Short mmCIF file of C-alpha atoms in Angstrom, two decimals:
data_model
loop_
_atom_site.label_atom_id
_atom_site.label_comp_id
_atom_site.label_asym_id
_atom_site.label_seq_id
_atom_site.Cartn_x
_atom_site.Cartn_y
_atom_site.Cartn_z
CA MET P 1 0.04 0.00 0.05
CA GLY P 2 3.01 2.26 -0.18
CA LEU P 3 3.22 2.77 3.62
CA THR P 4 6.50 3.64 5.32
CA PRO P 5 7.77 1.37 8.14
CA ASP P 6 6.91 4.07 10.70
CA GLN P 7 3.31 4.33 9.37
CA LEU P 8 2.82 0.56 9.49
CA HIS P 9 4.26 0.43 12.98
CA THR P 10 1.86 3.18 14.08
CA ILE P 11 -1.22 1.29 12.75
CA ARG P 12 -0.05 -1.99 14.30
CA VAL P 13 0.58 -0.44 17.68
CA ILE P 14 -2.91 0.99 17.71
CA MET P 15 -4.43 -2.36 16.70
CA ARG P 16 -2.47 -4.29 19.29
CA ALA P 17 -3.53 -1.79 21.97
CA ILE P 18 -7.25 -2.27 21.18
CA CYS P 19 -7.36 -6.00 20.38
CA PRO P 20 -6.84 -7.25 23.90
CA PHE P 21 -9.90 -5.36 25.14
CA SER P 22 -11.90 -6.91 22.35
CA ILE P 23 -10.64 -10.39 23.28
CA LEU P 24 -11.49 -9.82 27.02
CA ALA P 25 -14.95 -8.48 26.14
CA ASN P 26 -15.77 -11.50 23.89
CA ALA P 27 -14.25 -13.89 26.42
CA SER P 28 -16.70 -12.51 28.99
CA VAL P 29 -19.58 -13.18 26.66
CA LEU P 30 -18.46 -16.79 26.29
CA LEU P 31 -18.09 -17.17 30.04
CA VAL P 32 -21.61 -15.85 30.70
CA VAL P 33 -23.13 -18.03 28.09
CA PHE P 34 -21.25 -21.05 29.48
CA ILE P 35 -22.38 -20.35 33.07
CA ARG P 36 -26.00 -19.95 31.95
CA ARG P 37 -25.84 -22.68 29.31
CA HIS P 38 -28.97 -24.43 30.64
CA GLN P 39 -31.13 -21.29 30.11
CA THR P 40 -29.44 -19.75 27.13
CA SER P 41 -31.54 -18.75 24.12
CA LEU P 42 -30.72 -19.47 20.51
CA MET P 43 -29.73 -15.92 19.96
CA ASN P 44 -27.24 -15.96 22.87
CA ARG P 45 -25.66 -19.12 21.42
CA LEU P 46 -25.30 -17.51 18.11
CA GLN P 47 -23.75 -14.48 19.84
CA ALA P 48 -21.34 -16.84 21.72
CA TYR P 49 -20.15 -18.28 18.37
CA LEU P 50 -19.79 -14.82 16.96
CA SER P 51 -17.73 -13.81 20.01
CA PHE P 52 -15.44 -16.89 19.41
CA THR P 53 -14.86 -15.86 15.81
CA ASP P 54 -14.09 -12.29 16.90
CA ILE P 55 -11.48 -13.62 19.44
CA ILE P 56 -9.70 -15.60 16.69
CA VAL P 57 -9.69 -12.71 14.29
CA SER P 58 -8.45 -10.30 16.95
CA ILE P 59 -5.59 -12.71 17.76
CA ASP P 60 -4.71 -12.69 14.00
CA TRP P 61 -4.53 -8.90 14.09
CA MET P 62 -2.42 -8.95 17.15
CA LEU P 63 0.02 -11.29 15.52
CA GLY P 64 0.08 -9.09 12.47
CA THR P 65 2.76 -9.86 9.88
CA SER P 66 5.41 -10.72 12.54
CA ILE P 67 5.00 -14.38 11.77
CA LEU P 68 5.74 -13.92 7.99
CA PRO P 69 9.19 -15.64 8.29
CA ILE P 70 7.48 -18.82 9.69
CA VAL P 71 5.79 -19.78 6.44
CA PRO P 72 3.80 -22.82 7.58
CA PHE P 73 2.42 -20.90 10.65
CA CYS P 74 1.64 -17.83 8.56
CA THR P 75 -0.14 -20.00 6.02
CA ALA P 76 -2.23 -21.68 8.68
CA VAL P 77 -3.10 -18.28 10.27
CA GLY P 78 -4.04 -16.88 6.87
CA LEU P 79 -6.38 -19.74 6.10
CA TRP P 80 -8.18 -19.65 9.43
CA HIS P 81 -8.35 -15.84 9.15
CA GLU P 82 -10.23 -16.34 5.89
CA TYR P 83 -12.53 -18.85 7.49
CA PHE P 84 -13.30 -16.89 10.60
CA ALA P 85 -13.65 -13.51 8.86
CA VAL P 86 -16.30 -14.94 6.61
CA SER P 87 -17.83 -16.80 9.50
CA GLY P 88 -18.14 -13.63 11.52
CA THR P 89 -20.17 -11.85 8.82
CA CYS P 90 -22.30 -15.01 8.55
CA TYR P 91 -23.15 -15.10 12.24
CA VAL P 92 -24.13 -11.36 12.19
CA PHE P 93 -26.47 -12.12 9.29
CA CYS P 94 -27.90 -15.10 11.06
CA ILE P 95 -28.58 -13.14 14.26
CA SER P 96 -30.19 -10.40 12.30
CA LEU P 97 -32.37 -13.08 10.51
CA LEU P 98 -33.34 -14.59 13.79
CA CYS P 99 -34.53 -11.23 15.09
CA TYR P 100 -36.39 -10.51 11.88
CA LEU P 101 -38.20 -13.91 11.79
CA THR P 102 -39.02 -13.66 15.44
CA VAL P 103 -40.72 -10.35 14.86
CA THR P 104 -42.52 -11.30 11.66
CA GLN P 105 -43.22 -14.99 12.10
CA GLY P 106 -42.86 -15.70 15.83
CA SER P 107 -40.14 -17.38 17.85
CA LYS P 108 -41.24 -20.97 16.95
CA ALA P 109 -40.78 -20.34 13.28
CA ALA P 110 -37.54 -18.46 13.79
CA GLU P 111 -36.00 -21.15 16.06
CA ALA P 112 -37.11 -23.92 13.73
CA LEU P 113 -34.27 -22.84 11.38
CA LYS P 114 -31.66 -23.36 14.19
CA TRP P 115 -29.55 -25.87 12.24
CA TRP P 116 -29.77 -23.81 9.08
CA TYR P 117 -28.21 -20.81 10.98
CA PHE P 118 -25.27 -22.94 12.19
CA GLY P 119 -24.94 -24.73 8.93
CA TYR P 120 -24.78 -21.46 7.06
CA ALA P 121 -22.25 -19.84 9.43
CA LEU P 122 -19.98 -22.92 9.64
CA GLY P 123 -20.44 -24.36 6.06
CA LEU P 124 -20.12 -21.29 3.88
CA PRO P 125 -16.81 -20.12 5.33
CA ALA P 126 -15.44 -23.61 4.56
CA LEU P 127 -16.46 -23.31 0.92
CA PHE P 128 -14.83 -19.88 0.71
CA THR P 129 -11.56 -21.20 2.21
CA ILE P 130 -11.49 -24.15 -0.22
CA ALA P 131 -12.23 -21.68 -3.02
CA LEU P 132 -9.17 -19.68 -1.93
CA VAL P 133 -6.88 -22.66 -2.08
CA VAL P 134 -8.20 -23.88 -5.40
CA SER P 135 -8.02 -20.41 -7.03
CA ALA P 136 -4.50 -19.70 -5.83
CA THR P 137 -3.39 -23.11 -6.97
CA GLY P 138 -4.84 -22.57 -10.41
CA LEU P 139 -3.47 -19.01 -10.86
CA HIS P 140 0.16 -20.01 -9.88
CA ARG P 141 1.33 -16.48 -8.81
CA GLY P 142 3.41 -17.59 -5.85
CA ASN P 143 2.55 -17.93 -2.14
CA MET P 144 -1.20 -17.89 -1.49
CA ILE P 145 -0.80 -16.41 2.05
CA GLY P 146 1.45 -13.50 2.75
CA ASP P 147 1.68 -9.86 3.88
CA ALA P 148 -1.83 -8.39 3.87
CA THR P 149 -0.73 -5.24 5.61
CA PHE P 150 -2.65 -5.83 8.85
CA GLU P 151 -2.33 -9.59 9.07
CA CYS P 152 -1.18 -12.78 7.37
CA TRP P 153 -3.87 -13.32 4.80
CA ILE P 154 -4.21 -13.43 0.98
CA SER P 155 -0.97 -12.14 -0.40
CA SER P 156 -0.58 -9.12 -2.72
CA ALA P 157 -0.09 -11.51 -5.70
CA TYR P 158 -3.78 -12.20 -5.58
CA PRO P 159 -5.49 -8.74 -5.10
CA GLU P 160 -8.72 -9.85 -6.78
CA LEU P 161 -9.14 -12.74 -4.41
CA LYS P 162 -8.95 -10.38 -1.46
CA VAL P 163 -12.11 -8.81 -2.79
CA TYR P 164 -14.05 -11.73 -4.37
CA LEU P 165 -13.65 -14.12 -1.40
CA LEU P 166 -15.04 -11.80 1.29
CA TYR P 167 -16.49 -8.51 0.17
CA PRO P 168 -19.38 -9.52 -2.20
CA LEU P 169 -20.74 -11.70 0.51
CA LEU P 170 -20.22 -8.86 3.03
CA TRP P 171 -22.08 -6.41 0.84
CA ILE P 172 -24.98 -8.82 0.32
CA HIS P 173 -25.21 -9.27 4.16
CA MET P 174 -25.07 -5.49 4.70
CA ALA P 175 -27.95 -4.94 2.24
CA ALA P 176 -30.03 -7.81 3.70
CA ILE P 177 -29.45 -6.58 7.29
CA ALA P 178 -30.38 -3.00 6.34
CA PHE P 179 -33.65 -4.27 4.80
CA MET P 180 -34.55 -6.50 7.79
CA TYR P 181 -33.88 -3.87 10.43
CA THR P 182 -35.71 -1.18 8.41
CA ARG P 183 -38.78 -3.44 8.22
CA ILE P 184 -38.55 -4.40 11.89
CA TYR P 185 -38.51 -0.70 12.78
CA PHE P 186 -41.64 0.10 10.78
CA LEU P 187 -43.48 -3.09 11.87
CA THR P 188 -42.89 -2.32 15.57
CA ARG P 189 -43.98 1.32 15.00
CA VAL P 190 -47.23 0.21 13.38
CA ALA P 191 -47.88 -2.34 16.18
CA THR P 192 -47.18 0.21 18.88
CA SER P 193 -49.55 2.74 17.29
CA GLU P 194 -52.42 0.24 16.92
CA LEU P 195 -52.10 -1.02 20.42
CA HIS P 196 -51.94 2.52 21.80
CA GLU P 197 -55.31 3.22 19.94
CA VAL P 198 -56.80 0.11 21.46
CA SER P 199 -55.64 1.23 24.97
CA LYS P 200 -57.31 4.56 24.54
CA SER P 201 -60.50 3.12 23.20
CA SER P 202 -60.69 0.68 26.13
CA GLN P 203 -61.79 3.65 28.27
CA ASP P 204 -65.15 3.42 26.32
CA PRO P 205 -66.49 -0.12 26.62
CA SER P 206 -68.69 0.36 23.50
CA GLN P 207 -65.53 0.70 21.36
CA VAL P 208 -63.66 -2.34 22.55
CA THR P 209 -65.31 -4.78 20.13
CA THR P 210 -64.75 -2.42 17.22
CA HIS P 211 -61.00 -2.27 17.90
CA GLN P 212 -60.54 -5.91 18.88
CA ASN P 213 -59.36 -7.13 15.49
CA ASP P 214 -56.89 -4.22 15.32
CA SER P 215 -55.44 -5.09 18.67
CA ILE P 216 -54.98 -8.75 17.69
CA ARG P 217 -53.42 -7.82 14.35
CA GLY P 218 -51.06 -5.23 16.00
CA SER P 219 -50.02 -7.62 18.68
CA ALA P 220 -49.41 -10.49 16.24
CA ILE P 221 -45.86 -9.29 15.80
CA PHE P 222 -45.22 -10.00 19.42
CA SER P 223 -47.40 -13.12 19.70
CA SER P 224 -44.50 -15.47 20.32
CA PRO P 225 -41.78 -15.25 22.85
CA ALA P 226 -38.85 -13.22 21.55
CA PRO P 227 -35.48 -13.98 23.10
CA ILE P 228 -34.20 -10.44 23.53
CA PHE P 229 -31.01 -10.29 25.64
CA GLY P 230 -31.86 -13.82 26.74
CA GLN P 231 -35.20 -12.89 28.40
CA PRO P 232 -38.37 -14.28 26.84
CA VAL P 233 -41.00 -11.60 26.24
CA SER P 234 -44.55 -12.56 25.49
CA ILE P 235 -46.94 -9.71 24.74
CA GLY P 236 -49.47 -10.64 22.18
CA PRO P 237 -51.44 -13.41 24.03
CA ARG P 238 -51.74 -11.28 27.19
CA LEU P 239 -52.99 -8.32 25.26
CA SER P 240 -55.44 -10.45 23.24
CA GLN P 241 -56.70 -12.09 26.40
CA ALA P 242 -57.18 -8.65 28.00
CA VAL P 243 -59.13 -7.46 24.96
CA ASN P 244 -61.32 -10.61 24.78
CA SER P 245 -62.01 -10.43 28.50
CA ASP P 246 -64.00 -7.20 27.91
CA LYS P 247 -66.88 -9.15 26.43
CA MET P 248 -66.99 -11.47 29.47
CA LEU P 249 -67.17 -8.81 32.21
CA LEU P 250 -69.79 -9.35 34.83
CA PRO P 251 -71.84 -6.37 35.83
CA HIS P 252 -70.16 -6.05 39.21
CA GLU P 253 -66.60 -6.33 37.89
CA PRO P 254 -64.72 -3.09 37.68
CA HIS P 255 -63.74 -2.15 34.12
CA VAL P 256 -60.60 -0.50 35.41
CA LYS P 257 -58.96 -3.86 35.91
CA VAL P 258 -59.19 -4.60 32.18
CA HIS P 259 -57.86 -1.11 31.38
CA GLU P 260 -54.92 -1.64 33.72
CA SER P 261 -54.15 -5.00 32.16
CA LYS P 262 -54.09 -3.40 28.75
CA THR P 263 -51.92 -0.62 29.94
CA ASN P 264 -49.44 -3.11 31.52
CA ALA P 265 -49.34 -5.13 28.31
CA GLU P 266 -48.74 -1.96 26.28
CA ARG P 267 -45.85 -0.97 28.53
CA LYS P 268 -44.29 -4.44 28.21
CA MET P 269 -44.74 -4.38 24.43
CA LYS P 270 -43.13 -1.01 24.17
CA LYS P 271 -40.23 -2.15 26.32
CA SER P 272 -39.63 -5.26 24.28
CA THR P 273 -39.94 -3.19 21.09
CA HIS P 274 -37.32 -0.75 22.28
CA ARG P 275 -34.96 -3.58 23.21
CA LEU P 276 -35.34 -5.24 19.92
CA ILE P 277 -34.68 -2.06 17.97
CA LEU P 278 -31.73 -1.24 20.24
CA LYS P 279 -30.30 -4.78 19.75
CA ALA P 280 -30.81 -4.60 15.98
CA SER P 281 -29.27 -1.07 15.79
CA LEU P 282 -26.18 -2.06 17.70
CA ILE P 283 -25.46 -5.08 15.52
CA ALA P 284 -26.17 -3.19 12.30
CA VAL P 285 -24.14 -0.14 13.25
CA GLY P 286 -21.27 -2.17 14.60
CA PHE P 287 -21.19 -4.28 11.46
CA ILE P 288 -21.23 -1.35 9.18
CA ILE P 289 -18.68 0.71 11.15
CA SER P 290 -16.27 -2.25 11.22
CA TRP P 291 -16.27 -2.89 7.53
CA THR P 292 -17.02 0.29 5.70
CA PRO P 293 -13.42 1.69 5.76
CA ALA P 294 -12.03 -1.67 4.64
CA THR P 295 -14.56 -1.88 1.88
CA ILE P 296 -13.51 1.55 0.49
CA THR P 297 -9.84 0.55 0.81
CA ARG P 298 -10.21 -2.64 -1.09
CA ILE P 299 -12.17 -1.00 -3.94
CA MET P 300 -9.60 1.76 -4.25
CA GLN P 301 -6.83 -0.88 -4.35
CA LEU P 302 -8.64 -2.87 -6.98
CA LEU P 303 -8.98 0.33 -9.08
CA ASN P 304 -5.23 1.10 -8.59
CA MET P 305 -6.13 4.28 -6.71
CA PRO P 306 -3.84 5.63 -4.05
CA VAL P 307 -5.20 4.98 -0.52
CA PRO P 308 -4.60 7.92 1.99
CA PHE P 309 -2.89 7.13 5.19
CA TRP P 310 -5.84 8.31 7.37
CA LEU P 311 -8.10 5.80 5.70
CA LEU P 312 -5.70 2.92 6.39
CA VAL P 313 -5.55 4.09 10.02
CA CYS P 314 -9.42 4.07 10.15
CA THR P 315 -9.38 0.61 8.57
CA GLY P 316 -6.99 -0.74 11.15
CA VAL P 317 -8.79 0.76 14.09
CA CYS P 318 -12.17 -0.53 12.85
CA PHE P 319 -10.82 -4.01 12.39
CA ALA P 320 -9.54 -3.96 15.92
CA LEU P 321 -12.83 -2.59 17.20
CA THR P 322 -14.89 -5.16 15.41
CA GLY P 323 -15.29 -7.56 18.30
CA LEU P 324 -15.59 -4.87 20.90
CA ILE P 325 -18.40 -3.09 19.09
CA ARG P 326 -20.42 -6.25 18.52
CA CYS P 327 -20.26 -7.53 22.14
#
């Protein structure tokens, strides 16, 4: 990339200062999941696997290119870096898909794809790693793994492989995640609005029946337990039960009890909605922040454009922060 030894040293010192914190943060996630393994949700298990991949990749960046002289070790590190870098993006996509399906289809439908999530995040990186070996063998341009500036990875003899074997998949995941989180946001806003209208109308018993279908439709998004931060949240059935109970009130039963039940259900629904949006936003923002500078850098390199030093510093810092942001 045309960097001087001092510039490279500066970037590597910054990365080696950040990566230990990322490793510790992700190790703490693994420890918590292990301690609570008997009550861990599918989402938390996926996050644990993501944390493991972040630890491996952080170790790669800490090692940097200092292991270049040890060719067999450098080659091994480069291959597992390819595998775990692809795997990390796959796990982020699977976690986002789990959130999306939980909101739109319910937790049972989302968790029914459990083995697909793990198969995708474990199998696809293996195919990409095999493709790297096969492509480099067929092109015959020298060592497949070498100095990739920040780590031992695909050598400069294969610049197109650095792009094709990571970034198209990365961009597809980014686009899909942006779509899913945007739809989650609008769905939760619509549901919140509808349930708020039902809550207000419940003050007038004559309007409850009119809005009953709206309440059920609005609460359908939350009709199944959603494992947000490991805590199941079930809103829809309670709200629907509260609405249906209006028609069964005896003359001597105070209507305020039903109203309070609806208000509590609305509060819980809002709380779970905010958690879901927060979780989705953190994953999406962390994912985009981590890879946007690297994406720009790779495209500029592919087009033989000079890459400014500040952009390379941003790329290195974002790489080192990847695991820390996503914890």
